[in-house]
Coordinates of C-alpha atoms and ligand atoms in Angstrom, one line a residue:
M1 CA -22.4 -23.5 -8.2
K2 CA -21.1 -22.3 -4.9
K3 CA -20.9 -24.8 -2.4
T4 CA -20.7 -22.3 0.3
E5 CA -24.3 -22.8 1.7
Q6 CA -23.0 -23.6 4.7
P7 CA -20.0 -22.8 7.0
K8 CA -17.7 -26.3 6.4
P9 CA -16.4 -27.6 9.1
F10 CA -12.6 -27.1 9.5
N11 CA -9.4 -28.3 8.2
R12 CA -6.3 -28.7 9.4
R13 CA -4.0 -25.7 8.1
A14 CA -0.9 -26.2 6.6
F15 CA 1.1 -26.4 9.9
L16 CA 3.6 -28.9 9.2
E17 CA 5.7 -27.7 6.5
T18 CA 6.0 -24.2 7.9
A19 CA 7.5 -23.2 11.5
G20 CA 5.9 -20.5 13.5
Y21 CA 2.8 -21.7 14.5
G22 CA 1.6 -20.9 18.1
A23 CA 0.0 -21.3 20.8
A24 CA -3.7 -22.0 19.5
T25 CA -2.6 -24.1 16.8
L26 CA -0.6 -26.3 19.7
M27 CA -4.0 -26.5 21.9
L28 CA -6.2 -27.7 18.9
W29 CA -3.7 -29.8 17.7
P30 CA -1.8 -31.1 21.5
F31 CA -0.5 -33.9 19.4
I32 CA 1.8 -32.1 17.1
S33 CA 4.4 -30.9 19.9
S34 CA 7.4 -30.3 17.5
C35 CA 5.7 -26.8 16.4
D36 CA 7.4 -23.9 18.4
G37 CA 4.7 -22.9 20.3
Q38 CA 6.4 -18.8 21.2
S39 CA 4.2 -16.4 18.2
S40 CA 0.9 -15.3 19.6
N41 CA -0.9 -16.8 17.0
T42 CA -4.7 -17.0 18.5
A43 CA -6.1 -17.1 15.1
S44 CA -7.4 -20.5 14.5
P45 CA -9.5 -22.8 11.8
V46 CA -12.5 -22.4 14.4
V47 CA -14.4 -19.7 14.8
N48 CA -13.9 -18.6 18.7
P49 CA -17.6 -18.9 20.1
D50 CA -17.3 -15.7 22.2
F51 CA -16.3 -13.4 19.5
R52 CA -20.0 -12.0 18.5
P53 CA -19.5 -10.5 14.8
D54 CA -21.8 -7.6 13.9
I55 CA -20.6 -9.6 10.2
D56 CA -19.7 -12.8 9.4
L57 CA -19.0 -13.5 5.8
E58 CA -17.7 -16.5 3.8
L59 CA -15.1 -15.3 1.3
S60 CA -13.4 -18.0 -1.2
A61 CA -10.5 -18.0 -3.6
V62 CA -12.0 -19.9 -6.6
E63 CA -11.4 -20.9 -9.9
R64 CA -13.7 -19.3 -12.3
E65 CA -13.9 -18.5 -15.9
I66 CA -15.0 -15.2 -16.6
P67 CA -16.1 -13.2 -19.9
I68 CA -13.7 -10.5 -19.9
L69 CA -13.6 -9.8 -23.4
S70 CA -15.2 -11.1 -25.9
G71 CA -14.9 -14.6 -27.5
S72 CA -13.2 -17.2 -24.8
K73 CA -14.0 -16.4 -21.2
T74 CA -10.7 -16.1 -19.1
K75 CA -9.6 -18.2 -16.5
A76 CA -9.1 -16.7 -13.4
W77 CA -8.8 -16.7 -9.7
V78 CA -11.5 -14.8 -7.8
F79 CA -12.8 -14.2 -4.6
E80 CA -16.3 -15.0 -4.0
G81 CA -18.6 -14.3 -1.0
S82 CA -21.5 -14.3 0.9
V83 CA -22.8 -12.8 3.8
I84 CA -23.4 -15.4 7.0
K85 CA -25.2 -13.1 9.5
G86 CA -25.3 -9.1 9.1
D87 CA -26.0 -6.4 6.5
K88 CA -26.1 -8.0 3.2
E89 CA -25.0 -4.9 2.0
A90 CA -21.6 -5.8 3.6
L91 CA -21.0 -7.3 0.7
Q92 CA -21.1 -5.9 -3.1
T93 CA -20.7 -7.7 -6.0
T94 CA -20.0 -6.3 -9.9
E95 CA -21.3 -8.5 -12.5
G96 CA -18.4 -10.0 -14.7
S97 CA -15.8 -8.6 -13.4
Y98 CA -12.7 -10.9 -11.5
L99 CA -12.7 -8.6 -9.0
G100 CA -13.7 -9.9 -5.5
P101 CA -16.6 -8.2 -3.6
T102 CA -16.0 -4.8 -2.2
I103 CA -16.5 -5.3 1.9
K104 CA -18.4 -2.4 3.6
V105 CA -17.6 -1.8 7.0
K106 CA -17.7 0.7 9.7
K107 CA -15.7 1.5 12.6
G108 CA -15.9 -0.3 15.3
Q109 CA -18.0 -3.3 13.8
K110 CA -16.5 -7.0 14.6
I111 CA -16.3 -8.8 11.4
R112 CA -15.6 -12.6 11.1
I113 CA -14.3 -13.9 8.0
R114 CA -14.3 -17.7 7.2
F115 CA -11.8 -18.0 4.1
Q116 CA -11.5 -20.5 1.9
N117 CA -8.9 -22.0 -0.3
T118 CA -9.8 -23.8 -3.4
I119 CA -7.4 -22.8 -5.9
P120 CA -4.4 -25.3 -6.0
E121 CA -1.9 -23.8 -4.1
E122 CA -1.3 -21.7 -1.0
T123 CA -2.7 -18.7 -0.1
I124 CA -3.9 -16.1 2.6
V125 CA -5.6 -12.8 2.4
H126 CA -4.2 -9.8 3.5
W127 CA -6.2 -6.6 4.9
H128 CA -4.1 -3.8 3.3
G129 CA -4.3 -0.9 5.4
M130 CA -6.0 -2.2 8.6
H131 CA -4.5 -2.2 11.8
V132 CA -5.5 -5.5 13.1
T133 CA -3.1 -8.4 15.3
S134 CA -0.5 -10.4 13.4
E135 CA -2.7 -13.6 13.3
N136 CA -5.4 -11.5 11.3
D137 CA -3.2 -9.8 8.3
G138 CA -2.6 -12.5 6.4
H139 CA 1.3 -13.0 7.6
P140 CA 3.0 -15.1 5.0
K141 CA 3.4 -18.0 7.5
D142 CA 0.2 -18.6 8.0
V143 CA -0.5 -19.7 4.3
I144 CA -3.1 -22.0 4.3
H145 CA -3.4 -25.1 1.3
S146 CA -5.9 -25.8 -0.9
G147 CA -9.1 -27.4 0.6
E148 CA -8.5 -25.4 4.5
T149 CA -10.0 -22.8 5.5
Y150 CA -8.9 -19.8 7.6
I151 CA -10.9 -17.8 10.5
Y152 CA -10.4 -14.0 10.5
E153 CA -12.1 -12.5 13.5
Y154 CA -11.5 -8.7 14.3
E155 CA -13.2 -5.5 15.2
V156 CA -12.3 -2.6 12.6
M157 CA -10.7 -0.4 14.4
N158 CA -9.3 2.3 11.1
R159 CA -10.7 5.4 10.4
A160 CA -13.2 5.6 7.1
G161 CA -10.7 4.7 4.2
T162 CA -10.6 3.0 1.4
Y163 CA -8.4 0.0 1.8
W164 CA -8.1 -3.7 0.0
Y165 CA -7.5 -6.8 0.2
H166 CA -5.6 -9.5 -2.0
P167 CA -3.3 -12.7 -1.0
H168 CA 0.3 -12.9 0.3
P169 CA 1.8 -15.8 0.3
H170 CA 5.4 -15.2 -0.2
G171 CA 6.5 -15.9 -3.8
R172 CA 3.1 -16.2 -5.4
T173 CA 1.5 -12.8 -4.1
G174 CA 2.3 -11.3 -7.7
P175 CA 0.7 -14.4 -10.0
Q176 CA -2.3 -14.8 -7.2
V177 CA -3.5 -11.2 -7.8
Y178 CA -3.0 -11.2 -11.1
N179 CA -4.8 -14.2 -11.7
G180 CA -7.2 -11.8 -9.9
L181 CA -7.5 -11.7 -6.5
A182 CA -8.1 -9.0 -5.0
G183 CA -11.0 -6.8 -3.9
L184 CA -12.1 -3.1 -2.2
L185 CA -12.0 -3.1 1.8
L186 CA -14.3 0.2 2.9
V187 CA -14.7 1.6 5.9
T188 CA -17.0 4.2 7.2
D189 CA -17.1 5.6 10.3
E190 CA -19.0 8.4 12.4
E191 CA -16.9 11.4 11.5
E192 CA -17.3 10.6 7.3
E193 CA -20.9 9.9 7.7
Q194 CA -21.6 13.9 8.8
L195 CA -19.7 15.1 5.6
N196 CA -22.7 13.7 3.6
L197 CA -20.3 12.8 0.7
P198 CA -22.0 10.6 -2.0
Q199 CA -23.1 7.2 -1.4
G200 CA -24.9 4.0 -3.0
E201 CA -24.2 5.3 -7.0
F202 CA -22.5 7.9 -6.4
D203 CA -19.9 6.2 -4.7
R204 CA -18.1 4.6 -6.9
P205 CA -15.0 2.1 -6.9
I206 CA -12.6 2.4 -10.1
V207 CA -10.5 0.0 -9.8
I208 CA -7.0 -0.1 -12.0
Q209 CA -5.2 -2.8 -13.4
D210 CA -2.6 -3.5 -16.2
R211 CA -3.5 -7.4 -18.0
S212 CA -2.0 -9.2 -20.9
F213 CA -4.1 -11.5 -22.8
D214 CA -3.4 -14.0 -25.4
E215 CA -5.3 -14.5 -28.9
D216 CA -7.5 -17.3 -26.8
N217 CA -8.3 -14.6 -24.1
Q218 CA -6.1 -16.1 -21.3
L219 CA -3.7 -14.5 -19.1
V220 CA -0.2 -14.0 -19.4
Y221 CA 2.0 -13.0 -17.1
I222 CA 5.6 -13.3 -16.7
Q223 CA 7.5 -13.6 -20.2
S224 CA 11.0 -12.9 -19.4
R225 CA 13.8 -12.5 -16.6
M226 CA 13.7 -8.7 -17.5
D227 CA 9.7 -9.0 -16.5
S228 CA 10.0 -9.9 -13.5
M229 CA 13.2 -8.3 -12.1
R230 CA 11.3 -5.0 -13.5
G231 CA 8.1 -5.9 -12.5
F232 CA 4.6 -6.8 -14.7
L233 CA 3.8 -4.4 -17.0
G234 CA 0.2 -5.4 -18.7
E235 CA -0.4 -4.4 -22.3
Q236 CA -3.9 -3.3 -21.6
I237 CA -6.0 -1.3 -18.5
L238 CA -8.7 -3.5 -17.0
I239 CA -11.6 -1.1 -14.8
N240 CA -12.7 -2.6 -12.1
G241 CA -11.9 -6.1 -13.2
T242 CA -13.2 -5.7 -16.6
A243 CA -12.9 -4.6 -20.3
E244 CA -15.5 -1.9 -20.1
K245 CA -13.4 1.1 -19.6
V246 CA -16.5 3.9 -20.0
L247 CA -18.5 5.0 -16.4
N248 CA -21.9 5.6 -17.3
L249 CA -22.0 8.4 -14.9
K250 CA -25.2 11.0 -14.2
S251 CA -24.9 14.7 -15.1
G252 CA -26.0 17.3 -12.3
C253 CA -24.4 15.1 -9.9
A254 CA -21.4 14.9 -8.1
Y255 CA -19.6 11.4 -7.5
R256 CA -17.0 9.7 -5.1
L257 CA -14.8 8.1 -7.1
R258 CA -12.5 5.6 -5.1
L259 CA -9.0 4.8 -7.0
L260 CA -6.9 1.7 -6.3
N261 CA -4.1 1.0 -8.1
G262 CA -4.5 -2.7 -8.4
S263 CA -1.6 -3.3 -10.7
N264 CA 1.2 -5.5 -9.9
S265 CA 3.9 -2.8 -10.9
R266 CA 2.4 -0.2 -12.5
I267 CA 2.8 3.8 -11.7
Y268 CA 0.1 5.5 -13.1
K269 CA 0.3 9.7 -13.3
L270 CA -3.4 10.4 -13.9
A271 CA -4.6 13.6 -15.2
W272 CA -8.1 14.8 -16.8
E273 CA -7.6 15.2 -20.2
D274 CA -9.4 18.2 -20.2
G275 CA -7.0 20.0 -18.1
S276 CA -9.2 20.6 -15.2
P277 CA -7.6 19.5 -12.2
I278 CA -7.9 16.3 -10.0
T279 CA -9.6 17.5 -6.8
V280 CA -8.4 14.7 -4.1
I281 CA -10.3 13.9 -0.8
G282 CA -9.2 10.6 0.8
I283 CA -5.7 9.1 0.4
D284 CA -5.5 5.3 1.6
G285 CA -6.4 5.1 5.0
S286 CA -8.3 8.3 5.5
L287 CA -10.0 11.3 4.1
L288 CA -7.8 15.1 4.0
S289 CA -8.4 17.3 6.5
V290 CA -9.5 20.0 3.1
P291 CA -10.1 18.5 0.0
K292 CA -6.6 19.0 -2.7
E293 CA -6.3 20.2 -6.3
L294 CA -3.5 18.8 -7.9
P295 CA -2.9 19.0 -11.9
Y296 CA -1.8 15.2 -11.8
L297 CA -2.0 12.7 -9.6
M298 CA 0.9 10.1 -8.9
L299 CA -0.8 7.2 -8.3
G300 CA 1.6 3.6 -7.8
P301 CA 1.1 0.3 -6.6
A302 CA -1.3 -0.6 -3.7
K303 CA -2.5 3.5 -3.4
R304 CA -5.8 4.7 -3.3
A305 CA -6.9 7.9 -3.6
D306 CA -10.5 9.5 -3.7
V307 CA -11.3 11.7 -6.4
W308 CA -14.0 14.4 -6.0
L309 CA -16.5 14.5 -9.4
D310 CA -18.3 17.3 -9.8
L311 CA -20.5 16.2 -13.0
T312 CA -23.4 19.5 -12.0
D313 CA -22.5 21.9 -14.9
K314 CA -21.5 18.6 -17.6
P315 CA -24.5 18.2 -19.9
E316 CA -25.8 14.9 -20.9
G317 CA -22.9 13.1 -23.5
T318 CA -20.3 14.7 -21.5
R319 CA -17.1 12.2 -22.6
L320 CA -14.5 13.3 -19.8
T321 CA -11.3 10.8 -20.1
M322 CA -8.6 10.4 -16.9
K323 CA -5.5 9.9 -19.0
N324 CA -2.0 8.3 -18.2
A325 CA 0.2 11.5 -18.5
S326 CA 4.0 10.7 -19.6
F327 CA 6.7 10.8 -17.1
P328 CA 10.4 9.7 -18.3
L329 CA 11.4 7.0 -16.4
E330 CA 14.4 5.3 -17.8
V331 CA 14.5 1.9 -15.8
M332 CA 18.0 1.2 -17.1
S333 CA 20.9 3.3 -17.7
G334 CA 23.9 3.7 -19.8
G335 CA 22.7 2.2 -22.9
M336 CA 21.8 -1.6 -21.5
M337 CA 18.1 -1.8 -22.6
M338 CA 16.5 -4.4 -20.7
D339 CA 15.7 -6.6 -23.8
G340 CA 12.7 -9.0 -23.5
G341 CA 10.8 -6.6 -21.3
E342 CA 9.1 -4.7 -24.0
T343 CA 5.4 -3.5 -23.5
S344 CA 2.7 -2.1 -25.6
L345 CA 1.7 0.2 -23.1
P346 CA 5.6 1.1 -21.8
Q347 CA 5.3 2.7 -17.8
G348 CA 5.3 6.5 -18.5
S349 CA 3.6 6.2 -21.9
E350 CA 0.8 8.5 -22.8
Y351 CA -2.7 6.2 -23.0
E352 CA -6.1 6.2 -21.9
V353 CA -7.3 5.3 -18.4
F354 CA -11.0 5.3 -18.2
T355 CA -13.6 7.8 -19.5
V356 CA -16.3 8.9 -17.7
K357 CA -19.4 9.5 -19.6
T358 CA -22.7 10.8 -19.3
T359 CA -25.5 9.0 -20.4
S360 CA -28.6 10.4 -18.0
S361 CA -28.7 13.6 -16.3
G362 CA -30.2 13.5 -12.6
S363 CA -29.8 15.6 -9.5
N364 CA -27.7 15.0 -6.1
E365 CA -27.5 17.2 -3.1
Y366 CA -23.9 16.4 -2.6
S367 CA -21.2 19.4 -2.2
L368 CA -17.7 19.5 -1.5
P369 CA -17.0 19.8 1.9
Q370 CA -14.3 22.5 2.1
Q371 CA -13.5 20.7 6.0
L372 CA -13.5 17.4 5.7
V373 CA -11.8 15.5 8.5
K374 CA -9.4 16.6 11.9
S375 CA -6.1 16.1 10.9
N376 CA -4.7 14.5 14.3
Y377 CA -1.5 13.9 12.9
L378 CA 1.3 12.3 14.6
D379 CA 3.2 15.2 16.7
P380 CA 7.0 14.4 15.4
S381 CA 8.4 15.6 18.9
T382 CA 6.9 12.7 20.2
A383 CA 8.8 10.4 17.9
E384 CA 11.5 8.1 20.0
N385 CA 14.7 8.8 17.0
L386 CA 13.2 12.4 15.5
N387 CA 17.0 13.2 14.4
N388 CA 18.0 9.5 13.9
P389 CA 15.2 7.2 11.9
R390 CA 15.4 4.3 11.5
Q391 CA 16.6 3.8 8.1
F392 CA 15.5 1.1 5.4
S393 CA 17.1 0.9 2.0
F394 CA 15.3 -0.3 -1.4
A395 CA 18.0 -1.7 -3.2
M396 CA 19.1 -4.7 -5.9
D397 CA 22.2 -7.0 -4.0
H398 CA 23.5 -9.3 -7.1
M399 CA 20.6 -9.6 -8.5
D400 CA 18.3 -9.9 -5.5
W401 CA 16.3 -7.4 -3.8
T402 CA 16.7 -6.4 -1.3
I403 CA 16.1 -4.4 2.3
N404 CA 19.3 -3.0 4.2
G405 CA 21.1 -5.3 2.2
R406 CA 18.7 -8.9 3.7
T407 CA 15.8 -10.7 1.7
W408 CA 13.0 -12.4 2.7
E409 CA 12.9 -15.1 5.7
T410 CA 9.6 -16.5 6.9
T411 CA 9.9 -15.6 11.0
G412 CA 13.2 -14.0 10.3
V413 CA 13.2 -10.7 12.2
V414 CA 16.6 -8.4 13.4
D415 CA 17.2 -6.1 15.9
E416 CA 16.7 -2.8 13.9
E417 CA 13.2 -4.5 13.1
T418 CA 12.3 -4.4 16.2
V419 CA 10.1 -1.6 17.8
K420 CA 8.2 -1.3 21.1
L421 CA 4.7 -1.2 21.4
G422 CA 3.0 2.0 22.4
S423 CA 6.3 3.4 20.7
T424 CA 5.9 6.3 17.8
E425 CA 9.3 6.2 15.6
V426 CA 10.2 8.0 12.5
W427 CA 11.2 5.5 9.4
E428 CA 13.0 6.7 6.8
L429 CA 12.9 4.8 4.0
I430 CA 14.9 5.0 0.7
N431 CA 15.0 3.8 -2.6
S432 CA 18.9 3.6 -3.2
S433 CA 18.8 2.7 -7.2
S434 CA 19.4 5.9 -8.0
M435 CA 21.8 7.1 -10.7
M436 CA 22.3 10.5 -10.0
G437 CA 24.6 9.6 -7.0
N438 CA 25.1 9.4 -3.5
N439 CA 24.4 5.5 -4.4
R440 CA 24.9 3.8 -1.2
G441 CA 28.2 1.4 -0.7
G442 CA 29.1 3.4 -3.6
G443 CA 30.3 1.7 -6.7
M444 CA 28.7 4.0 -9.5
M445 CA 28.7 3.1 -12.9
G446 CA 31.1 6.0 -13.7
N447 CA 34.4 3.8 -14.0
G448 CA 32.7 3.0 -17.4
G449 CA 32.6 -0.6 -16.5
M450 CA 29.6 -1.9 -17.1
M451 CA 30.7 -5.3 -18.3
G452 CA 32.5 -6.0 -15.4
G453 CA 32.8 -9.2 -13.5
D454 CA 35.1 -12.0 -13.8
D455 CA 33.5 -13.3 -16.9
G456 CA 32.7 -10.3 -18.7
M457 CA 29.2 -10.7 -17.6
M458 CA 27.3 -8.1 -15.8
S459 CA 28.6 -8.5 -11.9
G460 CA 25.1 -8.3 -9.8
G461 CA 26.3 -4.9 -8.0
M462 CA 26.8 -3.7 -11.7
M463 CA 23.5 -4.7 -12.5
G464 CA 21.7 -3.0 -9.2
N465 CA 23.3 -0.1 -9.9
M466 CA 22.1 0.8 -13.1
M467 CA 18.4 -0.7 -12.6
Q468 CA 16.6 2.3 -11.6
M469 CA 13.2 1.3 -10.3
P470 CA 10.5 2.7 -8.3
H471 CA 9.6 0.5 -5.5
P472 CA 6.5 1.9 -3.8
V473 CA 7.1 0.7 0.0
H474 CA 4.1 -0.8 2.1
I475 CA 4.2 -1.0 5.8
H476 CA 1.8 -3.7 7.5
Q477 CA -0.7 -2.8 10.4
V478 CA 0.0 0.7 10.6
Q479 CA -1.0 4.0 8.7
F480 CA 1.6 6.5 8.8
N481 CA 2.0 10.3 7.9
I482 CA 4.6 11.4 5.5
L483 CA 7.1 14.0 6.7
E484 CA 9.2 14.6 4.1
R485 CA 10.2 13.5 1.0
D486 CA 14.1 14.0 0.0
V487 CA 14.4 14.2 -3.7
S488 CA 17.6 15.7 -4.0
D489 CA 19.2 12.2 -5.7
V490 CA 16.2 11.6 -7.9
D491 CA 16.9 12.4 -11.7
P492 CA 15.5 15.7 -11.8
Q493 CA 14.1 15.5 -15.2
L494 CA 12.3 12.6 -13.9
W495 CA 11.5 14.8 -10.4
E496 CA 10.1 18.1 -12.5
A497 CA 7.7 15.5 -14.7
I498 CA 6.0 14.3 -11.8
K499 CA 6.4 16.9 -8.9
E500 CA 3.3 18.3 -8.5
G501 CA 1.0 15.1 -7.9
F502 CA 2.2 13.7 -4.5
I503 CA 0.9 14.0 -1.5
N504 CA 1.8 13.9 2.0
E505 CA -1.1 14.7 3.8
G506 CA -3.3 12.1 5.8
W507 CA -2.9 8.8 6.6
Q508 CA -0.8 6.1 4.6
D509 CA 0.3 2.9 4.2
T510 CA 2.3 3.1 0.8
V511 CA 5.0 5.7 -0.2
L512 CA 5.7 5.7 -4.0
L513 CA 9.5 5.7 -3.8
M514 CA 11.0 6.6 -7.3
P515 CA 14.3 5.9 -8.2
G516 CA 16.5 8.1 -5.8
M517 CA 14.0 9.3 -3.4
K518 CA 14.0 9.1 0.3
A519 CA 10.5 9.6 2.4
K520 CA 10.6 10.2 6.0
V521 CA 7.4 8.7 7.5
I522 CA 6.4 8.7 11.0
M523 CA 4.1 6.0 13.0
E524 CA 3.0 5.0 16.0
F525 CA 3.1 1.1 16.5
K526 CA 0.0 0.3 19.3
D527 CA -2.7 -2.0 20.8
F528 CA -0.9 -5.6 19.2
K529 CA 2.7 -7.0 19.6
G530 CA 3.5 -9.6 17.1
L531 CA 5.4 -10.1 13.6
F532 CA 4.2 -8.0 10.9
V533 CA 5.7 -7.4 7.5
Y534 CA 6.6 -4.2 5.0
H535 CA 8.1 -4.5 1.8
C536 CA 8.5 -2.9 -1.9
H537 CA 4.8 -3.3 -2.9
N538 CA 5.8 -4.0 -7.3
L539 CA 4.3 -7.7 -6.5
E540 CA 7.3 -9.1 -8.2
H541 CA 9.8 -7.2 -6.3
E542 CA 7.7 -8.3 -3.0
D543 CA 7.8 -12.2 -4.7
M544 CA 11.5 -11.9 -5.5
G545 CA 12.1 -11.2 -1.4
M546 CA 11.7 -7.4 -1.2
M547 CA 9.9 -8.1 1.8
R548 CA 11.0 -8.7 5.1
N549 CA 9.7 -8.6 8.9
F550 CA 9.2 -6.1 11.5
K551 CA 8.2 -7.1 15.4
I552 CA 6.4 -5.1 17.6
T553 CA 7.8 -6.2 21.3
Ligands
C2O1 CU1 -1.3 -5.1 -0.1 CU2 1.3 -7.0 2.5 O1 0.9 -5.8 0.7
CU2 CU1 -1.0 -4.6 3.5
CU3 CU1 10.3 -3.0 -5.7

């Protein structure tokens, strides 16, 4: 039974344990005077009576038992929601799934979300890809305890696109998402509406995740140190939070498939098994200006792609499988393989992801527009630092996952992470775990000293250099344009197998950096000052500290 019929009175937030709460909290709790009052936190555990939401939602993180496999139900943590005020269609639930409800909003709408935490640990919800203030962003410093409520109130300022939401407590994002806490957040706008894209039953979410279960159907997470260094890889693929991987669609119809890679660390190289190209119409936070056909699509963790599927001339009974095509990603080189990190579904192996089956026929009048949205991309010449981009290097350093040598600090931020409100900047995001030479700081293996270090153990630095890991890099608060990818340090054999699967167009918030890859992204810091995070979206890397703040001043 849900006990969320009525908005509950607020509970106090967890500000005693965590520094950095701001002015509004102090006003509510004037008797707590030891907090530093310097951040501009205006979110509060009570609703703001002056904020008039178009949609007022309640969302709870709860423990549930979900029938995922046949036999025992699976214990999961799930988001459940209800609409307090506004269009009831704003929340759409999938039966028998652990995924949270899909939230559907329109640009310009004001939404309030009363988030209640009832799982037995701290959490906070982040709206991935959304352009919101710091206090509405689900920053790890804003975690709330079990039993507490956090109120989000913001106007939807994003373009039409496929966004999502998930927890963001430091150190526990991986297990919380793994246990089921995630959902889609779909934004539409006028420009999109004019395109007459497939809607309702023809607009299908496809959330791809990998999970492992024990004999009693319970979720199994990290089993070894290697699992956590590499990132979790599950033994089976789930679609939309269920084991049902066949989508029953109608022949004679066209569909919009909203793919989300909601996996903790798995990378997909998606390809239709019959060899037909994948038609991508949107990526992350935007539609593309024109549809793009790819032989296969690389989809790193947290990335979304909207795909056009035309079943108009597929007879009833057709089966179309989306598979993962293979690519050679060797995580460790030099003969050191990771032990304990084995999975029956290795990264880069070939397997089925989902299957579309035409079980009935119908017709709809959707046709693929040749022109989608105006691109309005940022003009590189407006960037303050086009020829001298900020560089952020993602690497392992002494067994820690780091960004420019630093690891997570709750509110810590340095000069090179501070940007000006109103500025447009280029950032160069670098995966420096390359075996191809040119590694920052030198120290490549080539000297044969694999067993270096004081006592015959591998030293952290060695380990770091030996470990080639993809890093899907995500920046909060913005949508960026990708200016270029430098692949000169990427293993040519790997690059050859994946190079046609990347999309640089569109407005994106996450960029998959394969080992050795560098990407230049351009973005504008607008509307809101404050503290936001950027991080690797391999959730195990993120939890181990591959996350930093950046500050807009
Ligand atoms: Cu999808 Cu900081 O996260
Ligand atoms: Cu995000
Ligand atoms: Cu990473």
